[in-house]
Tab-separated table of C-alpha atoms in Angstrom:
chain	number	residue	atom	x	y	z
A	16	MET	CA	1.188	16.519	161.696
A	17	SER	CA	2.697	13.215	162.790
A	18	GLU	CA	3.486	10.597	160.167
A	19	SER	CA	1.333	7.481	159.754
A	20	LEU	CA	1.535	4.445	157.528
A	21	PHE	CA	-1.559	5.544	155.617
A	22	ARG	CA	0.020	8.873	154.668
A	23	ASN	CA	3.243	7.295	153.488
A	24	PRO	CA	3.580	7.715	149.694
A	25	ILE	CA	5.315	4.363	149.384
A	26	TRP	CA	2.443	2.602	151.139
A	27	LEU	CA	-0.197	4.440	149.090
A	28	ARG	CA	1.543	3.567	145.822
A	29	GLN	CA	1.735	-0.062	146.874
A	30	HIS	CA	-1.949	-0.027	147.742
A	31	VAL	CA	-2.796	1.208	144.240
A	32	ARG	CA	-0.634	-1.560	142.814
A	33	ASP	CA	-2.289	-4.164	145.065
A	34	VAL	CA	-5.743	-3.181	143.826
A	35	LEU	CA	-4.650	-3.268	140.192
A	36	SER	CA	-2.853	-6.584	140.662
A	37	PHE	CA	-5.933	-8.210	142.170
A	38	TYR	CA	-7.850	-7.606	138.938
A	39	TYR	CA	-5.049	-8.185	136.456
A	40	PRO	CA	-4.879	-10.386	134.434
A	41	ALA	CA	-8.151	-12.132	135.350
A	42	ILE	CA	-10.179	-9.068	134.303
A	43	LEU	CA	-9.038	-9.325	130.680
A	44	ASP	CA	-11.658	-11.012	128.496
A	45	THR	CA	-9.784	-12.803	125.745
A	46	HIS	CA	-12.999	-14.191	124.216
A	47	TYR	CA	-15.355	-11.227	123.756
A	48	GLY	CA	-12.892	-8.397	124.309
A	49	GLY	CA	-12.911	-5.778	127.025
A	50	TYR	CA	-13.094	-6.948	130.599
A	51	VAL	CA	-14.604	-9.608	132.805
A	52	ALA	CA	-15.120	-7.437	135.870
A	53	GLN	CA	-17.121	-9.920	137.950
A	54	LEU	CA	-14.373	-11.264	140.197
A	55	ASP	CA	-15.071	-12.743	143.618
A	56	GLU	CA	-13.738	-10.332	146.229
A	57	GLN	CA	-12.262	-13.091	148.366
A	58	ASP	CA	-10.239	-15.216	145.970
A	59	GLY	CA	-10.550	-13.490	142.595
A	60	HIS	CA	-12.335	-16.238	140.656
A	61	VAL	CA	-14.625	-15.148	137.813
A	62	TYR	CA	-18.275	-15.751	138.720
A	63	ASP	CA	-19.823	-14.234	135.573
A	64	ALA	CA	-17.790	-14.419	132.371
A	65	ARG	CA	-20.329	-12.867	129.991
A	66	THR	CA	-21.918	-9.744	131.478
A	67	LYS	CA	-20.436	-6.381	130.525
A	68	HIS	CA	-21.650	-3.399	132.550
A	69	LEU	CA	-20.869	0.025	131.109
A	70	VAL	CA	-19.845	1.466	134.468
A	71	ALA	CA	-17.517	-1.431	135.262
A	72	THR	CA	-15.829	-1.136	131.871
A	73	ALA	CA	-15.322	2.608	132.242
A	74	ARG	CA	-14.083	2.344	135.819
A	75	ALA	CA	-11.510	-0.273	134.862
A	76	VAL	CA	-10.228	1.995	132.071
A	77	HIS	CA	-9.897	4.751	134.669
A	78	ASN	CA	-7.979	2.469	137.026
A	79	PHE	CA	-5.462	1.201	134.507
A	80	SER	CA	-4.971	4.722	133.168
A	81	VAL	CA	-4.148	5.948	136.675
A	82	GLY	CA	-1.719	3.051	136.895
A	83	VAL	CA	-0.002	4.364	133.762
A	84	MET	CA	0.185	7.880	135.205
A	85	LEU	CA	1.753	6.544	138.401
A	86	ASP	CA	4.378	4.576	136.463
A	87	GLY	CA	2.784	1.358	137.600
A	88	PRO	CA	3.186	-2.108	136.078
A	89	VAL	CA	3.881	-2.155	132.343
A	90	TRP	CA	0.643	-4.067	131.712
A	91	CYS	CA	-1.464	-1.057	132.772
A	92	LEU	CA	-1.133	0.556	129.336
A	93	PRO	CA	-2.395	-2.343	127.176
A	94	ALA	CA	-5.061	-3.095	129.771
A	95	ALA	CA	-6.384	0.476	129.592
A	96	GLU	CA	-6.218	0.452	125.770
A	97	ARG	CA	-8.252	-2.768	125.695
A	98	GLY	CA	-11.101	-1.239	127.709
A	99	LEU	CA	-11.071	2.001	125.757
A	100	THR	CA	-11.410	0.037	122.526
A	101	PHE	CA	-14.317	-1.933	123.937
A	102	LEU	CA	-16.151	1.225	124.976
A	103	LYS	CA	-15.991	2.282	121.320
A	104	ASN	CA	-16.655	-1.050	119.624
A	105	GLY	CA	-18.761	-2.829	122.214
A	106	HIS	CA	-20.801	-0.388	124.285
A	107	TRP	CA	-21.276	2.398	121.741
A	108	ASP	CA	-24.511	2.283	119.711
A	109	ASP	CA	-23.731	4.046	116.461
A	110	THR	CA	-27.371	4.013	115.333
A	111	HIS	CA	-28.823	5.871	118.312
A	112	GLU	CA	-25.557	7.473	119.429
A	113	GLY	CA	-25.368	6.443	123.046
A	114	TYR	CA	-23.598	3.928	125.260
A	115	ASP	CA	-25.416	0.657	125.980
A	116	TRP	CA	-25.817	-0.136	129.666
A	117	ILE	CA	-25.399	-3.932	129.775
A	118	LEU	CA	-24.076	-6.487	127.300
A	119	GLU	CA	-23.971	-10.274	127.335
A	120	GLY	CA	-20.762	-11.054	125.533
A	121	ARG	CA	-21.049	-8.571	122.674
A	122	ASP	CA	-24.857	-8.575	122.520
A	123	THR	CA	-26.793	-5.700	124.061
A	124	VAL	CA	-29.356	-6.814	126.639
A	125	ASP	CA	-30.093	-3.395	128.147
A	126	ALA	CA	-29.685	-0.270	126.022
A	127	THR	CA	-31.212	2.126	128.545
A	128	ARG	CA	-29.362	5.425	128.382
A	129	HIS	CA	-28.082	6.422	131.792
A	130	CYS	CA	-26.423	9.764	132.429
A	131	TYR	CA	-24.536	7.995	135.223
A	132	GLY	CA	-22.956	5.585	132.748
A	133	HIS	CA	-22.074	8.283	130.230
A	134	ALA	CA	-20.418	10.263	133.026
A	135	PHE	CA	-18.097	7.359	133.728
A	136	VAL	CA	-17.210	7.146	130.049
A	137	VAL	CA	-16.196	10.820	130.212
A	138	LEU	CA	-14.076	9.983	133.259
A	139	ALA	CA	-12.481	7.004	131.534
A	140	GLY	CA	-11.666	9.055	128.446
A	141	ALA	CA	-10.236	11.878	130.544
A	142	ARG	CA	-7.892	9.664	132.528
A	143	ALA	CA	-6.843	7.775	129.393
A	144	HIS	CA	-6.057	11.072	127.681
A	145	GLN	CA	-4.041	12.188	130.719
A	146	ALA	CA	-2.132	8.925	130.491
A	147	GLY	CA	-1.293	9.619	126.842
A	148	ILE	CA	-3.481	6.840	125.457
A	149	ASP	CA	-4.740	7.234	121.891
A	150	GLY	CA	-8.516	7.580	121.727
A	151	GLY	CA	-8.911	8.957	125.218
A	152	ARG	CA	-9.854	12.464	124.171
A	153	GLU	CA	-12.166	11.189	121.433
A	154	THR	CA	-13.984	9.053	124.018
A	155	LEU	CA	-14.211	11.938	126.465
A	156	GLU	CA	-15.649	14.321	123.873
A	157	ARG	CA	-18.115	11.843	122.426
A	158	ALA	CA	-19.601	10.992	125.829
A	159	PHE	CA	-19.708	14.649	126.862
A	160	GLU	CA	-21.582	15.556	123.685
A	161	VAL	CA	-24.228	12.948	124.532
A	162	ILE	CA	-24.614	14.318	128.053
A	163	ASP	CA	-24.724	17.883	126.777
A	164	GLU	CA	-27.303	17.167	124.091
A	165	ARG	CA	-29.477	14.562	125.791
A	166	PHE	CA	-29.282	15.044	129.562
A	167	TRP	CA	-28.211	18.596	130.362
A	168	GLU	CA	-30.998	20.909	131.554
A	169	GLU	CA	-29.638	24.422	131.314
A	170	SER	CA	-32.534	26.030	133.187
A	171	ASN	CA	-31.988	23.751	136.181
A	172	GLY	CA	-28.198	23.630	136.132
A	173	LEU	CA	-28.357	19.838	136.401
A	174	CYS	CA	-28.641	16.693	134.319
A	175	ALA	CA	-31.643	14.464	133.765
A	176	ASP	CA	-31.087	10.831	134.612
A	177	GLU	CA	-32.345	8.207	132.204
A	178	ALA	CA	-33.790	7.747	128.696
A	179	THR	CA	-34.996	4.944	126.481
A	180	ALA	CA	-32.633	3.322	124.006
A	181	ASP	CA	-33.843	5.403	121.078
A	182	TRP	CA	-34.003	8.601	123.154
A	183	SER	CA	-37.736	8.863	122.520
A	184	GLU	CA	-38.653	9.107	126.195
A	185	LEU	CA	-36.857	10.814	129.057
A	186	SER	CA	-37.630	9.501	132.530
A	187	SER	CA	-39.316	11.908	134.928
A	188	TYR	CA	-36.948	10.800	137.697
A	189	ARG	CA	-34.203	13.240	138.624
A	190	GLY	CA	-31.358	12.169	140.872
A	191	LEU	CA	-28.111	13.363	142.358
A	192	ASN	CA	-25.969	10.272	141.895
A	193	ALA	CA	-25.769	10.894	138.149
A	194	ASN	CA	-25.055	14.576	138.705
A	195	MET	CA	-22.364	13.877	141.282
A	196	HIS	CA	-20.457	11.606	138.919
A	197	THR	CA	-21.003	13.973	136.018
A	198	CYS	CA	-19.414	16.702	138.138
A	199	GLU	CA	-16.514	14.380	138.962
A	200	ALA	CA	-16.052	13.470	135.295
A	201	LEU	CA	-16.123	17.109	134.187
A	202	LEU	CA	-13.410	17.984	136.691
A	203	ALA	CA	-11.303	15.151	135.270
A	204	ALA	CA	-12.050	16.378	131.733
A	205	TYR	CA	-10.752	19.813	132.689
A	206	GLU	CA	-7.629	18.288	134.227
A	207	ALA	CA	-7.049	16.307	131.035
A	208	THR	CA	-7.707	19.048	128.483
A	209	GLY	CA	-7.534	22.434	130.224
A	210	GLU	CA	-10.835	23.394	128.558
A	211	ASP	CA	-12.835	25.800	130.716
A	212	ARG	CA	-16.200	24.542	129.477
A	213	TYR	CA	-15.767	21.392	131.541
A	214	LEU	CA	-14.720	23.258	134.668
A	215	ASP	CA	-17.538	25.781	134.296
A	216	ARG	CA	-20.156	23.050	133.969
A	217	ALA	CA	-18.736	21.183	136.972
A	218	GLY	CA	-18.940	24.391	138.987
A	219	VAL	CA	-22.593	24.918	138.071
A	220	ILE	CA	-23.548	21.389	139.120
A	221	ALA	CA	-21.582	21.595	142.370
A	222	SER	CA	-23.122	24.929	143.323
A	223	THR	CA	-26.656	23.826	142.444
A	224	VAL	CA	-26.433	20.648	144.502
A	225	THR	CA	-24.434	21.753	147.528
A	226	ARG	CA	-25.993	25.200	147.932
A	227	ASP	CA	-29.379	25.301	146.213
A	228	LEU	CA	-30.594	21.757	146.910
A	229	ALA	CA	-28.903	21.145	150.253
A	230	GLU	CA	-31.225	21.677	153.203
A	231	SER	CA	-30.288	25.055	154.630
A	232	GLU	CA	-30.539	24.236	158.329
A	233	THR	CA	-28.904	20.809	158.330
A	234	CYS	CA	-26.757	20.730	155.163
A	235	HIS	CA	-28.338	17.343	154.408
A	236	ILE	CA	-28.637	16.452	150.736
A	237	TRP	CA	-31.583	14.359	149.557
A	238	GLU	CA	-30.951	12.143	146.546
A	239	HIS	CA	-34.259	11.821	144.681
A	240	PHE	CA	-36.339	14.437	142.902
A	241	THR	CA	-39.284	14.882	140.567
A	242	GLU	CA	-39.054	16.199	137.035
A	243	ASP	CA	-39.410	19.736	138.431
A	244	TRP	CA	-36.608	19.112	140.938
A	245	ASP	CA	-38.863	18.924	143.962
A	246	PRO	CA	-37.688	16.403	146.596
A	247	ASP	CA	-39.361	13.010	146.266
A	248	PHE	CA	-39.309	11.576	149.759
A	249	GLU	CA	-41.133	8.387	148.749
A	250	TYR	CA	-38.927	7.282	145.857
A	251	ASN	CA	-37.518	3.776	146.476
A	252	ARG	CA	-38.747	3.734	150.070
A	253	GLU	CA	-39.426	0.035	149.483
A	254	GLU	CA	-35.908	-0.531	148.097
A	255	PRO	CA	-33.689	0.897	150.839
A	256	ALA	CA	-30.616	-1.054	149.713
A	257	HIS	CA	-30.845	-0.125	146.020
A	258	GLN	CA	-27.341	0.005	144.555
A	259	PHE	CA	-27.666	3.313	142.726
A	260	ARG	CA	-30.781	4.964	144.206
A	261	PRO	CA	-31.337	3.939	147.837
A	262	TRP	CA	-33.928	5.705	149.949
A	263	GLY	CA	-32.526	7.988	152.640
A	264	TYR	CA	-29.541	10.236	153.139
A	265	GLN	CA	-26.204	8.741	152.153
A	266	PRO	CA	-23.311	9.768	154.407
A	267	GLY	CA	-20.855	8.543	151.777
A	268	HIS	CA	-22.246	10.927	149.190
A	269	HIS	CA	-21.972	13.865	151.572
A	270	ALA	CA	-18.273	13.041	151.927
A	271	GLU	CA	-17.946	12.614	148.178
A	272	TRP	CA	-19.487	16.027	147.495
A	273	ALA	CA	-17.050	17.497	150.016
A	274	LYS	CA	-14.174	15.962	148.052
A	275	LEU	CA	-15.471	17.273	144.730
A	276	LEU	CA	-15.831	20.793	146.107
A	277	LEU	CA	-12.224	20.690	147.247
A	278	VAL	CA	-11.049	19.488	143.816
A	279	LEU	CA	-13.073	22.300	142.251
A	280	HIS	CA	-11.438	24.705	144.679
A	281	GLU	CA	-7.980	23.637	143.513
A	282	HIS	CA	-8.824	24.655	139.950
A	283	ASP	CA	-11.201	27.584	140.392
A	284	PRO	CA	-11.222	28.710	144.045
A	285	GLU	CA	-14.194	30.519	145.504
A	286	SER	CA	-14.627	31.581	149.101
A	287	TRP	CA	-17.543	29.237	149.808
A	288	HIS	CA	-15.930	25.981	148.628
A	289	VAL	CA	-13.883	25.008	151.675
A	290	PRO	CA	-16.472	26.041	154.319
A	291	ARG	CA	-19.195	24.120	152.490
A	292	ALA	CA	-16.951	21.093	151.993
A	293	THR	CA	-16.194	21.148	155.704
A	294	GLU	CA	-19.912	21.285	156.532
A	295	LEU	CA	-20.649	18.393	154.202
A	296	PHE	CA	-17.911	16.204	155.666
A	297	GLU	CA	-19.034	17.016	159.194
A	298	THR	CA	-22.579	16.117	158.159
A	299	ALA	CA	-21.363	12.793	156.776
A	300	VAL	CA	-19.691	11.715	159.990
A	301	ASP	CA	-22.376	13.246	162.205
A	302	ILE	CA	-25.268	11.353	160.630
A	303	GLY	CA	-23.257	8.376	159.426
A	304	TRP	CA	-20.714	7.259	161.992
A	305	ASP	CA	-21.688	4.168	163.962
A	306	ASP	CA	-20.568	4.858	167.524
A	307	ASP	CA	-21.135	1.256	168.584
A	308	HIS	CA	-19.388	-0.676	165.814
A	309	GLY	CA	-17.467	1.984	163.913
A	310	GLY	CA	-17.758	2.822	160.252
A	311	LEU	CA	-20.323	4.736	158.223
A	312	TYR	CA	-23.887	3.583	157.738
A	313	TYR	CA	-25.034	3.174	154.134
A	314	THR	CA	-28.184	5.273	154.638
A	315	VAL	CA	-30.033	7.090	157.409
A	316	ASP	CA	-33.586	8.409	157.579
A	317	ARG	CA	-34.780	11.970	157.983
A	318	ASP	CA	-34.515	11.655	161.769
A	319	GLY	CA	-30.910	10.495	161.568
A	320	GLU	CA	-31.630	6.842	162.362
A	321	PRO	CA	-29.915	4.183	160.240
A	322	VAL	CA	-32.045	2.668	157.484
A	323	VAL	CA	-29.397	0.359	156.043
A	324	ALA	CA	-26.755	-0.033	158.717
A	325	ASP	CA	-24.455	-2.097	156.500
A	326	LYS	CA	-21.020	-0.684	155.797
A	327	TYR	CA	-19.997	-0.094	152.169
A	328	GLY	CA	-16.388	0.146	151.091
A	329	TRP	CA	-16.942	2.961	148.610
A	330	ALA	CA	-18.337	5.289	151.307
A	331	HIS	CA	-15.243	4.864	153.462
A	332	SER	CA	-12.822	5.357	150.587
A	333	GLU	CA	-14.637	8.566	149.610
A	334	GLY	CA	-14.364	9.703	153.218
A	335	ILE	CA	-10.639	9.034	153.024
A	336	GLY	CA	-10.295	11.159	149.887
A	337	ALA	CA	-12.343	13.995	151.369
A	338	ALA	CA	-10.400	13.966	154.643
A	339	ALA	CA	-7.080	13.966	152.779
A	340	LEU	CA	-8.059	17.126	150.903
A	341	LEU	CA	-9.608	18.790	153.954
A	342	ALA	CA	-6.371	18.167	155.846
A	343	GLN	CA	-4.629	20.483	153.392
A	344	HIS	CA	-6.783	23.284	154.823
A	345	ASP	CA	-7.071	22.133	158.440
A	346	ASP	CA	-4.646	19.694	160.095
A	347	ALA	CA	-7.421	18.446	162.349
A	348	TYR	CA	-8.818	16.329	159.517
A	349	VAL	CA	-5.722	14.135	159.524
A	350	GLU	CA	-7.350	12.428	162.511
A	351	TRP	CA	-10.421	11.479	160.440
A	352	TYR	CA	-8.215	10.423	157.543
A	353	ASP	CA	-6.238	8.033	159.751
A	354	ARG	CA	-9.376	6.842	161.524
A	355	LEU	CA	-11.112	5.933	158.277
A	356	TRP	CA	-8.030	4.145	156.965
A	357	GLU	CA	-7.616	2.226	160.219
A	358	TYR	CA	-11.233	1.105	159.992
A	359	ALA	CA	-10.872	0.118	156.345
A	360	ASP	CA	-7.611	-1.718	156.999
A	361	ALA	CA	-9.218	-3.678	159.809
A	362	HIS	CA	-12.428	-4.606	158.008
A	363	PHE	CA	-12.543	-3.873	154.267
A	364	LEU	CA	-9.102	-4.829	152.988
A	365	ASN	CA	-8.719	-8.423	151.895
A	366	PRO	CA	-5.691	-9.451	153.975
A	367	ARG	CA	-4.467	-11.843	151.303
A	368	HIS	CA	-4.785	-9.719	148.158
A	369	GLY	CA	-5.162	-6.087	149.267
A	370	ASN	CA	-8.408	-5.437	147.371
A	371	TRP	CA	-11.498	-4.126	149.177
A	372	TYR	CA	-14.699	-5.953	150.051
A	373	GLY	CA	-17.722	-4.106	148.751
A	374	ARG	CA	-20.155	-4.535	151.618
A	375	LEU	CA	-20.145	-5.719	155.229
A	376	SER	CA	-22.877	-6.077	157.814
A	377	ARG	CA	-23.103	-3.543	160.610
A	378	ASP	CA	-20.809	-5.675	162.782
A	379	HIS	CA	-18.402	-6.348	159.915
A	380	GLU	CA	-19.504	-9.784	158.761
A	381	ARG	CA	-19.429	-10.703	155.074
A	382	ASP	CA	-23.040	-11.820	154.711
A	383	GLY	CA	-22.656	-12.965	151.125
A	384	PRO	CA	-20.242	-13.103	148.205
A	385	ASN	CA	-21.470	-9.785	146.677
A	386	HIS	CA	-21.856	-11.398	143.264
A	387	GLY	CA	-23.643	-8.598	141.438
A	388	VAL	CA	-23.537	-7.418	137.852
A	389	ALA	CA	-22.847	-3.731	138.509
A	390	VAL	CA	-19.468	-4.170	140.174
A	391	GLU	CA	-16.847	-1.501	140.745
A	392	PRO	CA	-13.450	-3.047	140.018
A	393	GLY	CA	-11.542	-1.275	142.768
A	394	TYR	CA	-12.384	2.189	141.456
A	395	HIS	CA	-13.224	3.979	144.709
A	396	PRO	CA	-10.281	2.633	146.771
A	397	LEU	CA	-7.760	3.171	143.991
A	398	ASN	CA	-8.999	6.642	143.103
A	399	ASN	CA	-8.935	7.885	146.672
A	400	ALA	CA	-5.551	6.365	147.405
A	401	TRP	CA	-4.384	8.418	144.418
A	402	VAL	CA	-6.064	11.532	145.862
A	403	ALA	CA	-4.312	10.885	149.169
A	404	LEU	CA	-0.995	10.273	147.442
A	405	GLU	CA	-1.193	13.682	145.774
A	406	ALA	CA	-2.350	15.344	148.986
A	407	PHE	CA	0.282	13.900	151.310
A	408	GLY	CA	3.133	12.752	149.156
A	409	GLU	CA	3.671	14.253	145.760
């Protein structure tokens, strides 16, 4: 296994620091508390100083907590503490006992209960607890209790997706994005606490999705389901570029499931984990890789043709994490790891600041400033650089 820049622990640590440094200190909201996560990817200016998205808050807590664990800049600790406090005092609804989805300043404008958002709060609490931050475990346990009581469907081995603010109505939609990130968060909760209940639940979700719901002949995983967990092949057909629930197969999610299976295997190995992870990664690059321009398509249809041919940074960083872990079982996957990093370095990394662009066109143009509300403040790139650092360096 020859050495490359992208497998060098020093380079990976610096990349984590670059991502953190792009957001700090501009991300700190000194007026309302918590974070201002809406930073322009090119120059870092704040384009929305009021909106607070639950997922962005939780992801930033995760990032700064990882910075603490990696002995990063001294400001990582107070930055993580700030976000953890805001999850408790800003996003948490004590009346209905759930986390509010979107705030304007400190006022709730969308209190829809999303399993996806609660999963990221579990993740944030887990990483904060690992980093030795007070309140991390309390946050983890509170969010898990909500998921367990409100979303978990024992008979299906999966979570429901969405509920009204007062929990009076549960949406009939069932989806895999929420379950994937719940699985990820439960693995982190196990790593933080050593409690088997988190690992066991993660294992159930992973097995249900990657074995029971995956299409047996192709290993493709559809994203959208009915209340009875039958595939819904029409859901969001008219919104193919939806941020959380796009129509079509997502190559990036196939790679992400491969990564999660390999993390699960590290903690509770079973004979099927690595072969299935390998199949899922191979599926991701088989249906997703753009032979003409390079990179992974966002979505493809049931015939394998691209639906949204744009390239998303998160999909490539998840491919990097999956390839790094696969390479621990088969050296051949070092080639994919390096290839994905080379592509990201050429197209996604901001050459001035080292952060990642969120989305590019098929031929790598930035077709807009990506000024959305539901931003991810460097979570996918930082997290998978950390995965790679542990796989190749430490």
